[in-house]
Amino acid sequence: MKKVKLIGLLFVLFYLLIDNVNATTYYWMGGDGNWNDPSHWSTQFNPRVTAGSIPSLNDDIIVDTLSGNSAYNIHLNGNSRCRNFDVLNKKNGSVSIDNSSGIADTLFIGGSLSLLNGDNSFFWNYDGVIVFNSNSTNNFIKTNHQQFYNDVIFNGSGSWDINTAINWMDEIRLNSAHKLILKNGTLNL
């Protein structure tokens, strides 16, 4: 019995090690642009040099003071993926996350979401579907009172803590056009 537990523990540790080795941090660069444009992503903090690729579900993304010099939009078009999505701060002007492709857009987040305070300089204008899909515990969602105009699906056996109020259409309730679906795991409100 001890041998089975030891093998199971080693398998879990190996999986976590491989998962972290494959994770890359991508930094947004160049201001206004499309998520699926590799020229807007860098894997270097500073100086930012084009990575030549876009984030995958295993990668963390950061939007920060070096992401653009003035007001800009990051357009999520088609399916966009990341593990953790962090909007840390901005330099000047405003940042808007939106989708403008006119097709069914889905943002897949394999971990946590953390958004800048809603201080009239950051706007979450994305109205596609958001799928949180994780088997890990200790994921969190920190929206800082941003309004959500979309369906949100939680999938996997993981857990998510919601650290700030989530506003759907100015309230924390869902109307007939928007859904919160928990397929597995736990959601702490």
Tab-separated table of C-alpha atoms in Angstrom:
chain	number	residue	atom	x	y	z
A	1	MET	CA	0.000	0.000	0.000
A	2	LYS	CA	2.858	2.366	0.871
A	3	LYS	CA	4.485	1.633	-2.485
A	4	VAL	CA	1.289	2.627	-4.358
A	5	LYS	CA	1.030	5.897	-2.390
A	6	LEU	CA	4.707	6.672	-3.044
A	7	ILE	CA	4.314	6.039	-6.779
A	8	GLY	CA	1.196	8.224	-6.825
A	9	LEU	CA	3.009	11.018	-4.978
A	10	LEU	CA	5.989	10.823	-7.349
A	11	PHE	CA	3.646	10.974	-10.352
A	12	VAL	CA	1.955	14.115	-8.978
A	13	LEU	CA	5.298	15.795	-8.241
A	14	PHE	CA	6.582	14.913	-11.721
A	15	TYR	CA	3.413	16.345	-13.322
A	16	LEU	CA	3.715	19.614	-11.333
A	17	LEU	CA	7.397	19.921	-12.226
A	18	ILE	CA	6.747	19.373	-15.942
A	19	ASP	CA	3.787	21.795	-15.859
A	20	ASN	CA	5.922	24.572	-14.342
A	21	VAL	CA	8.871	23.900	-16.667
A	22	ASN	CA	6.640	24.375	-19.722
A	23	ALA	CA	5.055	27.605	-18.432
A	24	THR	CA	6.242	30.844	-20.007
A	25	THR	CA	5.396	34.405	-18.982
A	26	TYR	CA	4.281	36.585	-21.891
A	27	TYR	CA	4.250	40.380	-21.633
A	28	TRP	CA	1.989	42.503	-23.847
A	29	MET	CA	3.913	45.092	-25.871
A	30	GLY	CA	3.298	47.710	-28.540
A	31	GLY	CA	0.008	49.201	-27.348
A	32	ASP	CA	-3.069	48.722	-29.550
A	33	GLY	CA	-3.337	45.311	-31.217
A	34	ASN	CA	-4.785	41.817	-31.574
A	35	TRP	CA	-4.152	39.030	-29.049
A	36	ASN	CA	-3.299	36.556	-31.824
A	37	ASP	CA	-0.608	38.825	-33.338
A	38	PRO	CA	2.790	37.419	-32.204
A	39	SER	CA	4.446	40.835	-32.619
A	40	HIS	CA	2.559	42.037	-29.498
A	41	TRP	CA	4.008	39.396	-27.179
A	42	SER	CA	7.396	39.235	-25.496
A	43	THR	CA	8.806	36.631	-23.140
A	44	GLN	CA	11.273	39.198	-21.773
A	45	PHE	CA	10.273	41.770	-19.168
A	46	ASN	CA	12.658	44.508	-20.299
A	47	PRO	CA	13.706	45.168	-22.963
A	48	ARG	CA	10.695	43.693	-24.682
A	49	VAL	CA	11.539	41.776	-27.832
A	50	THR	CA	8.947	40.028	-29.982
A	51	ALA	CA	8.521	36.396	-28.925
A	52	GLY	CA	7.273	35.313	-32.343
A	53	SER	CA	4.471	33.302	-30.723
A	54	ILE	CA	1.283	33.820	-28.741
A	55	PRO	CA	0.415	32.504	-25.266
A	56	SER	CA	-1.003	29.013	-24.795
A	57	LEU	CA	-3.154	27.642	-21.977
A	58	ASN	CA	0.081	26.855	-20.064
A	59	ASP	CA	1.411	30.422	-20.191
A	60	ASP	CA	0.969	33.442	-17.928
A	61	ILE	CA	0.249	36.855	-19.437
A	62	ILE	CA	0.980	40.269	-17.974
A	63	VAL	CA	-0.208	43.708	-19.065
A	64	ASP	CA	1.761	46.413	-17.259
A	65	THR	CA	3.399	49.855	-17.530
A	66	LEU	CA	5.655	48.725	-20.400
A	67	SER	CA	2.743	47.403	-22.491
A	68	GLY	CA	1.961	50.746	-24.138
A	69	ASN	CA	2.639	54.476	-23.784
A	70	SER	CA	-0.897	55.842	-24.179
A	71	ALA	CA	-4.490	54.654	-24.434
A	72	TYR	CA	-4.722	51.303	-26.215
A	73	ASN	CA	-6.983	48.314	-26.819
A	74	ILE	CA	-6.108	44.644	-26.666
A	75	HIS	CA	-8.511	42.839	-28.995
A	76	LEU	CA	-9.240	39.192	-28.176
A	77	ASN	CA	-10.412	37.698	-31.452
A	78	GLY	CA	-11.256	34.048	-31.919
A	79	ASN	CA	-10.116	31.724	-29.137
A	80	SER	CA	-7.530	33.170	-26.749
A	81	ARG	CA	-5.716	31.163	-24.096
A	82	CYS	CA	-3.546	31.656	-21.032
A	83	ARG	CA	-2.958	30.130	-17.634
A	84	ASN	CA	-2.983	33.303	-15.505
A	85	PHE	CA	-4.188	36.679	-16.832
A	86	ASP	CA	-2.778	39.687	-14.904
A	87	VAL	CA	-3.422	43.343	-15.665
A	88	LEU	CA	-1.051	44.984	-13.195
A	89	ASN	CA	-1.001	48.679	-13.995
A	90	LYS	CA	-0.759	51.153	-16.816
A	91	LYS	CA	1.532	54.046	-17.664
A	92	ASN	CA	-0.585	56.768	-19.255
A	93	GLY	CA	-4.015	56.805	-20.794
A	94	SER	CA	-6.368	53.848	-20.591
A	95	VAL	CA	-6.300	50.126	-21.358
A	96	SER	CA	-9.296	48.286	-22.789
A	97	ILE	CA	-9.650	44.513	-23.194
A	98	ASP	CA	-12.288	43.786	-25.839
A	99	ASN	CA	-13.271	41.618	-28.762
A	100	SER	CA	-14.002	43.133	-32.126
A	101	SER	CA	-13.887	40.237	-34.541
A	102	GLY	CA	-17.631	39.695	-34.793
A	103	ILE	CA	-17.192	35.932	-34.365
A	104	ALA	CA	-17.810	33.713	-31.360
A	105	ASP	CA	-14.905	34.488	-29.069
A	106	THR	CA	-13.835	32.386	-26.103
A	107	LEU	CA	-11.150	33.268	-23.563
A	108	PHE	CA	-9.778	30.130	-21.897
A	109	ILE	CA	-8.061	30.799	-18.557
A	110	GLY	CA	-6.352	27.803	-16.970
A	111	GLY	CA	-5.770	29.503	-13.622
A	112	SER	CA	-6.362	32.958	-12.160
A	113	LEU	CA	-7.603	36.349	-13.377
A	114	SER	CA	-6.458	39.604	-11.768
A	115	LEU	CA	-7.587	42.970	-13.154
A	116	LEU	CA	-6.482	46.527	-12.432
A	117	ASN	CA	-8.753	48.671	-10.307
A	118	GLY	CA	-11.690	50.210	-12.158
A	119	ASP	CA	-10.370	53.754	-11.872
A	120	ASN	CA	-11.702	54.975	-15.238
A	121	SER	CA	-8.429	54.004	-16.874
A	122	PHE	CA	-8.981	50.263	-17.323
A	123	PHE	CA	-11.999	48.819	-19.107
A	124	TRP	CA	-13.056	45.167	-19.426
A	125	ASN	CA	-15.183	45.379	-22.580
A	126	TYR	CA	-14.854	41.737	-23.565
A	127	ASP	CA	-18.256	40.134	-24.197
A	128	GLY	CA	-17.223	36.675	-25.410
A	129	VAL	CA	-17.381	33.559	-23.250
A	130	ILE	CA	-14.807	33.090	-20.463
A	131	VAL	CA	-13.946	29.485	-19.567
A	132	PHE	CA	-11.973	28.939	-16.372
A	133	ASN	CA	-10.588	25.427	-16.754
A	134	SER	CA	-8.282	24.102	-14.070
A	135	ASN	CA	-7.656	21.053	-11.929
A	136	SER	CA	-5.521	23.098	-9.520
A	137	THR	CA	-6.603	24.534	-6.195
A	138	ASN	CA	-5.939	28.089	-5.018
A	139	ASN	CA	-6.929	29.824	-8.251
A	140	PHE	CA	-8.433	33.261	-7.710
A	141	ILE	CA	-10.452	35.887	-9.513
A	142	LYS	CA	-9.807	39.521	-8.632
A	143	THR	CA	-11.937	41.770	-10.838
A	144	ASN	CA	-11.754	45.004	-8.843
A	145	HIS	CA	-15.394	45.719	-9.626
A	146	GLN	CA	-15.053	45.518	-13.400
A	147	GLN	CA	-18.318	44.824	-15.195
A	148	PHE	CA	-18.695	41.559	-17.084
A	149	TYR	CA	-20.927	41.311	-20.133
A	150	ASN	CA	-20.421	37.644	-20.866
A	151	ASP	CA	-21.089	34.045	-19.921
A	152	VAL	CA	-18.584	32.508	-17.522
A	153	ILE	CA	-17.985	28.755	-17.259
A	154	PHE	CA	-15.972	27.029	-14.540
A	155	ASN	CA	-14.700	23.620	-15.565
A	156	GLY	CA	-12.330	21.077	-14.060
A	157	SER	CA	-11.864	19.843	-10.517
A	158	GLY	CA	-10.002	22.988	-9.391
A	159	SER	CA	-11.153	25.743	-7.080
A	160	TRP	CA	-11.422	29.517	-7.468
A	161	ASP	CA	-11.692	32.177	-4.767
A	162	ILE	CA	-13.413	35.378	-5.815
A	163	ASN	CA	-11.553	38.154	-3.997
A	164	THR	CA	-13.654	41.136	-5.114
A	165	ALA	CA	-17.206	41.693	-6.268
A	166	ILE	CA	-17.967	40.566	-9.798
A	167	ASN	CA	-20.426	42.861	-11.541
A	168	TRP	CA	-22.621	41.447	-14.251
A	169	MET	CA	-24.542	44.335	-15.791
A	170	ASP	CA	-24.034	46.537	-12.681
A	171	GLU	CA	-25.168	43.823	-10.250
A	172	ILE	CA	-23.996	40.511	-8.876
A	173	ARG	CA	-26.769	38.526	-10.487
A	174	LEU	CA	-27.263	36.817	-13.772
A	175	ASN	CA	-30.088	37.598	-16.144
A	176	SER	CA	-31.502	35.267	-18.771
A	177	ALA	CA	-28.848	36.223	-21.316
A	178	HIS	CA	-25.850	35.457	-19.076
A	179	LYS	CA	-24.864	32.274	-17.298
A	180	LEU	CA	-22.515	31.191	-14.582
A	181	ILE	CA	-21.913	27.474	-15.011
A	182	LEU	CA	-19.935	25.427	-12.490
A	183	LYS	CA	-19.234	22.017	-14.008
A	184	ASN	CA	-16.915	20.661	-11.298
A	185	GLY	CA	-14.746	21.873	-8.442
A	186	THR	CA	-15.536	24.600	-5.933
A	187	LEU	CA	-16.356	28.290	-6.232
A	188	ASN	CA	-15.966	30.378	-3.087
A	189	LEU	CA	-17.969	33.602	-3.079
